């Protein structure tokens, strides 16, 4: 059975009231996009914009100068999406590309898929062509979020940037959301997130070991498991920095 770090209902606080959102119905479709990083000073010579499927069909460009690119990952994390990300990564290795950022907009999904994507980011040479390694960041859209299993992917960045509120108040909620994982039980037709579930216990250990390997505090796991599966708690800027989930709490340069 699959373990999902994905709530059926999300309660978004911080605007004076709670808004109930059925993310299984409203979540954006999964998509991977490869485009030129126009913020990079060496981007003038290249103009890339591909969907993942188009990129995989393209013939590799021959160039003496690498193109700085952004990989955008949007939508629910799935094992099919993890496979597509792996294929895109292998293709990028054949191109004159330097991946400067992986930009996220996801409400979560399959934790196994998230760990697969994170492992690729940490281990594949294509994400270390620019030192110290690729940066993960939230999408620039005001509605972009990184909830649940998305944080596993976010934490894989060698640098991790997040844009917080416009008032620069470290106590206000961010767009980084946490909760405990749940395992779908087909016999009961619902998710089980109880502490006595051995699979959930295994996921907790996996999260603890993984976060330690990327320099994130194990306290984040404790905070995740304190939030019910059918809820979301938005981290504040102070918490994200304290847990070392974010290495810089400011927007990237324009």
Tab-separated table of C-alpha atoms in Angstrom:
chain	number	residue	atom	x	y	z
A	1	UNK	CA	0.000	0.000	0.000
A	2	UNK	CA	1.161	3.511	-0.718
A	3	UNK	CA	1.841	6.133	1.870
A	4	UNK	CA	0.654	9.608	1.026
A	5	UNK	CA	1.645	12.807	2.706
A	6	UNK	CA	-1.425	14.444	1.264
A	7	UNK	CA	-4.548	15.661	3.077
A	8	UNK	CA	-8.008	15.292	1.609
A	9	UNK	CA	-8.928	18.573	3.272
A	10	UNK	CA	-6.543	21.429	3.941
A	11	UNK	CA	-7.275	24.214	6.390
A	12	UNK	CA	-5.355	27.358	5.497
A	13	UNK	CA	-5.119	29.823	8.360
A	14	UNK	CA	-3.432	33.179	8.669
A	15	UNK	CA	-5.943	35.392	6.892
A	16	UNK	CA	-8.275	35.824	9.835
A	17	UNK	CA	-10.317	32.740	9.002
A	18	UNK	CA	-9.936	29.142	7.878
A	19	UNK	CA	-10.658	28.112	4.309
A	20	UNK	CA	-11.516	24.483	3.598
A	21	UNK	CA	-10.081	23.240	0.325
A	22	UNK	CA	-10.575	19.782	-1.179
A	23	UNK	CA	-7.160	19.450	-2.787
A	24	UNK	CA	-7.949	16.107	-4.382
A	25	UNK	CA	-10.349	18.015	-6.629
A	26	UNK	CA	-8.553	21.334	-6.975
A	27	UNK	CA	-4.903	20.283	-7.201
A	28	UNK	CA	-3.115	21.344	-10.408
A	29	UNK	CA	-2.135	18.602	-12.864
A	30	UNK	CA	1.343	17.185	-12.511
A	31	UNK	CA	3.812	18.820	-14.852
A	32	UNK	CA	7.553	19.241	-15.346
A	33	UNK	CA	8.915	22.173	-17.339
A	34	UNK	CA	12.442	23.086	-18.434
A	35	UNK	CA	13.199	26.716	-19.223
A	36	UNK	CA	16.041	29.216	-19.401
A	37	UNK	CA	16.949	30.854	-16.099
A	38	UNK	CA	16.751	34.462	-17.265
A	39	UNK	CA	17.949	35.671	-13.862
A	40	UNK	CA	21.341	34.141	-14.565
A	41	UNK	CA	23.914	36.532	-16.115
A	42	UNK	CA	24.913	33.955	-18.760
A	43	UNK	CA	21.401	33.345	-20.095
A	44	UNK	CA	21.400	35.735	-23.074
A	45	UNK	CA	22.606	33.130	-25.576
A	46	UNK	CA	19.858	30.577	-24.968
A	47	UNK	CA	16.081	30.547	-25.057
A	48	UNK	CA	14.586	27.300	-23.789
A	49	UNK	CA	11.039	26.448	-22.847
A	50	UNK	CA	9.930	22.823	-22.940
A	51	UNK	CA	7.378	20.610	-21.335
A	52	UNK	CA	8.970	17.391	-20.120
A	53	UNK	CA	7.513	15.329	-22.960
A	54	UNK	CA	8.666	17.801	-25.613
A	55	UNK	CA	12.109	17.975	-24.031
A	56	UNK	CA	12.494	14.200	-24.152
A	57	UNK	CA	11.715	14.237	-27.894
A	58	UNK	CA	14.182	17.001	-28.750
A	59	UNK	CA	17.605	16.346	-30.261
A	60	UNK	CA	20.355	17.528	-27.938
A	61	UNK	CA	21.739	20.964	-28.743
A	62	UNK	CA	25.479	21.228	-29.402
A	63	UNK	CA	26.967	24.319	-27.786
A	64	UNK	CA	30.263	25.419	-26.287
A	65	UNK	CA	28.409	27.425	-23.653
A	66	UNK	CA	26.091	25.784	-21.133
A	67	UNK	CA	22.610	27.179	-20.725
A	68	UNK	CA	21.457	27.976	-17.168
A	69	UNK	CA	18.043	26.391	-16.744
A	70	UNK	CA	15.207	26.115	-14.249
A	71	UNK	CA	13.277	22.877	-13.774
A	72	UNK	CA	9.723	23.543	-12.605
A	73	UNK	CA	7.841	20.792	-10.805
A	74	UNK	CA	4.123	21.387	-10.341
A	75	UNK	CA	1.181	19.360	-9.116
A	76	UNK	CA	0.623	16.228	-7.092
A	77	UNK	CA	3.738	14.074	-6.619
A	78	UNK	CA	3.290	10.604	-8.092
A	79	UNK	CA	5.485	7.659	-8.998
A	80	UNK	CA	4.807	8.325	-12.677
A	81	UNK	CA	5.992	11.883	-12.083
A	82	UNK	CA	9.130	10.605	-10.348
A	83	UNK	CA	9.888	8.409	-13.359
A	84	UNK	CA	9.395	11.375	-15.678
A	85	UNK	CA	11.711	13.479	-13.502
A	86	UNK	CA	14.347	10.739	-13.747
A	87	UNK	CA	14.029	10.681	-17.542
A	88	UNK	CA	14.303	14.470	-17.748
A	89	UNK	CA	17.394	14.351	-15.526
A	90	UNK	CA	19.087	11.777	-17.755
A	91	UNK	CA	18.259	13.901	-20.795
A	92	UNK	CA	19.628	17.049	-19.157
A	93	UNK	CA	22.916	15.225	-18.628
A	94	UNK	CA	23.266	14.973	-22.428
A	95	UNK	CA	22.567	18.668	-22.993
A	96	UNK	CA	24.790	21.710	-22.383
A	97	UNK	CA	22.700	22.647	-19.355
A	98	UNK	CA	23.435	23.871	-15.854
A	99	UNK	CA	20.392	23.526	-13.615
A	100	UNK	CA	20.452	26.504	-11.274
A	101	UNK	CA	17.053	26.041	-9.622
A	102	UNK	CA	14.284	23.520	-9.098
A	103	UNK	CA	11.099	25.507	-8.560
A	104	UNK	CA	8.177	23.862	-6.765
A	105	UNK	CA	4.419	24.301	-6.560
A	106	UNK	CA	2.892	21.176	-5.035
A	107	UNK	CA	0.422	20.259	-2.330
A	108	UNK	CA	2.088	16.910	-1.711
A	109	UNK	CA	1.424	13.375	-2.862
A	110	UNK	CA	3.157	10.016	-2.717
A	111	UNK	CA	6.028	10.050	-0.207
A	112	UNK	CA	7.856	7.267	-2.070
A	113	UNK	CA	7.824	9.416	-5.211
A	114	UNK	CA	9.055	12.417	-3.234
A	115	UNK	CA	11.977	10.435	-1.821
A	116	UNK	CA	12.834	9.153	-5.317
A	117	UNK	CA	12.950	12.694	-6.703
A	118	UNK	CA	14.956	13.925	-3.715
A	119	UNK	CA	17.514	11.149	-4.134
A	120	UNK	CA	18.018	12.057	-7.791
A	121	UNK	CA	18.541	15.717	-6.897
A	122	UNK	CA	21.128	14.900	-4.246
A	123	UNK	CA	23.030	12.261	-6.211
A	124	UNK	CA	22.960	13.149	-9.922
A	125	UNK	CA	25.868	15.174	-11.293
A	126	UNK	CA	23.586	17.358	-13.418
A	127	UNK	CA	22.367	19.075	-10.241
A	128	UNK	CA	25.897	19.846	-9.077
A	129	UNK	CA	27.260	21.495	-12.210
A	130	UNK	CA	26.868	24.869	-10.479
A	131	UNK	CA	28.465	24.973	-7.034
A	132	UNK	CA	27.468	24.313	-4.309
A	133	UNK	CA	24.628	22.549	-6.109
A	134	UNK	CA	21.094	23.190	-7.273
A	135	UNK	CA	18.799	25.524	-5.331
A	136	UNK	CA	15.212	24.592	-4.525
A	137	UNK	CA	12.643	27.377	-4.298
A	138	UNK	CA	8.921	28.008	-4.327
A	139	UNK	CA	7.282	29.066	-7.569
A	140	UNK	CA	7.000	32.841	-7.968
A	141	UNK	CA	3.199	32.684	-8.163
A	142	UNK	CA	1.391	34.155	-5.150
A	143	UNK	CA	-0.732	31.002	-4.957
A	144	UNK	CA	2.228	28.595	-5.027
A	145	UNK	CA	2.666	26.293	-2.030
A	146	UNK	CA	4.846	23.420	-0.884
A	147	UNK	CA	2.867	21.156	1.423
A	148	UNK	CA	3.387	17.729	2.892
A	149	UNK	CA	5.550	15.429	0.717
A	150	UNK	CA	6.657	18.449	-1.327
A	151	UNK	CA	8.898	19.392	1.606
A	152	UNK	CA	10.886	16.201	1.011
A	153	UNK	CA	11.760	17.474	-2.469
A	154	UNK	CA	12.289	21.030	-1.223
A	155	UNK	CA	14.758	19.790	1.408
A	156	UNK	CA	16.897	18.133	-1.293
A	157	UNK	CA	18.225	21.491	-2.469
A	158	UNK	CA	21.824	22.356	-1.644
A	159	UNK	CA	20.445	25.844	-1.041
A	160	UNK	CA	16.778	26.305	-0.124
A	161	UNK	CA	15.076	29.651	-0.669
A	162	UNK	CA	11.555	30.658	0.280
A	163	UNK	CA	9.716	33.945	-0.135
A	164	UNK	CA	7.745	34.825	2.969
A	165	UNK	CA	5.137	37.504	3.619
A	166	UNK	CA	5.415	40.986	2.169
A	167	UNK	CA	5.574	42.518	5.648
A	168	UNK	CA	8.775	40.613	6.466
A	169	UNK	CA	7.186	39.377	9.693
A	170	UNK	CA	8.891	36.108	10.763
A	171	UNK	CA	5.878	35.183	12.915
A	172	UNK	CA	3.344	35.082	10.072
A	173	UNK	CA	2.485	31.810	8.247
A	174	UNK	CA	4.478	30.848	5.170
A	175	UNK	CA	3.486	28.710	2.189
A	176	UNK	CA	5.372	25.699	3.583
A	177	UNK	CA	2.895	23.266	5.152
A	178	UNK	CA	3.303	20.145	7.305
A	179	UNK	CA	1.234	17.260	8.674
A	180	UNK	CA	1.653	13.581	9.543
A	181	UNK	CA	1.604	10.954	6.754
A	182	UNK	CA	-1.235	8.543	6.152
A	183	UNK	CA	-1.455	5.090	4.561
A	184	UNK	CA	-4.510	4.221	2.511
A	185	UNK	CA	-6.395	1.164	3.782
A	186	UNK	CA	-8.529	-0.204	0.902
A	187	UNK	CA	-10.460	-2.530	3.214
A	188	UNK	CA	-11.681	0.418	5.268
A	189	UNK	CA	-11.729	2.893	2.409
A	190	UNK	CA	-9.784	5.515	4.337
A	191	UNK	CA	-6.302	6.588	5.375
A	192	UNK	CA	-4.632	5.275	8.525
A	193	UNK	CA	-2.162	7.624	10.196
A	194	UNK	CA	-2.087	6.060	13.655
A	195	UNK	CA	1.121	5.743	15.666
A	196	UNK	CA	0.770	1.946	15.889
A	197	UNK	CA	0.818	1.572	12.090
A	198	UNK	CA	4.184	-0.070	11.332
A	199	UNK	CA	4.373	1.462	7.889
A	200	UNK	CA	3.860	4.939	9.328
A	201	UNK	CA	6.540	4.183	11.918
A	202	UNK	CA	8.880	3.284	9.059
A	203	UNK	CA	8.097	6.520	7.237
A	204	UNK	CA	8.882	8.459	10.398
A	205	UNK	CA	12.324	6.858	10.611
A	206	UNK	CA	12.878	7.432	6.905
A	207	UNK	CA	11.998	11.116	7.289
A	208	UNK	CA	14.259	11.476	10.332
A	209	UNK	CA	17.229	9.858	8.571
A	210	UNK	CA	16.660	11.800	5.362
A	211	UNK	CA	16.354	15.205	7.004
A	212	UNK	CA	19.528	14.516	8.994
A	213	UNK	CA	21.357	13.711	5.743
A	214	UNK	CA	20.420	17.072	4.191
A	215	UNK	CA	21.003	19.160	7.314
A	216	UNK	CA	17.380	19.642	8.412
A	217	UNK	CA	16.541	19.377	12.112
A	218	UNK	CA	14.795	16.205	13.307
A	219	UNK	CA	12.478	18.502	15.257
A	220	UNK	CA	10.652	19.099	11.988
A	221	UNK	CA	9.566	15.438	11.989
A	222	UNK	CA	8.177	15.818	15.509
A	223	UNK	CA	6.243	18.878	14.391
A	224	UNK	CA	4.904	17.032	11.335
A	225	UNK	CA	3.606	14.141	13.398
A	226	UNK	CA	1.888	16.532	15.808
A	227	UNK	CA	-0.454	17.685	13.013
A	228	UNK	CA	-3.402	15.405	12.054
A	229	UNK	CA	-3.318	13.878	8.580
A	230	UNK	CA	-6.454	15.753	7.502
A	231	UNK	CA	-5.028	19.140	8.488
A	232	UNK	CA	-2.087	21.347	7.500
A	233	UNK	CA	0.013	23.642	9.665
A	234	UNK	CA	1.846	26.434	7.918
A	235	UNK	CA	5.372	27.004	9.181
A	236	UNK	CA	6.427	30.512	10.068
A	237	UNK	CA	9.617	32.022	8.712
A	238	UNK	CA	11.207	31.684	12.145
A	239	UNK	CA	10.356	27.975	12.301
A	240	UNK	CA	11.576	27.248	8.774
A	241	UNK	CA	14.910	28.856	9.612
A	242	UNK	CA	15.115	27.235	13.041
A	243	UNK	CA	14.532	23.779	11.533
A	244	UNK	CA	17.087	24.624	8.793
A	245	UNK	CA	14.496	23.735	6.178
A	246	UNK	CA	15.173	27.123	4.588
A	247	UNK	CA	18.723	28.387	4.188
A	248	UNK	CA	17.696	31.871	3.097
A	249	UNK	CA	14.370	33.527	3.820
A	250	UNK	CA	14.267	36.046	1.014
A	251	UNK	CA	13.380	36.165	-2.667
A	252	UNK	CA	15.996	35.472	-5.289
A	253	UNK	CA	17.338	38.584	-7.080
A	254	UNK	CA	15.214	39.902	-9.942
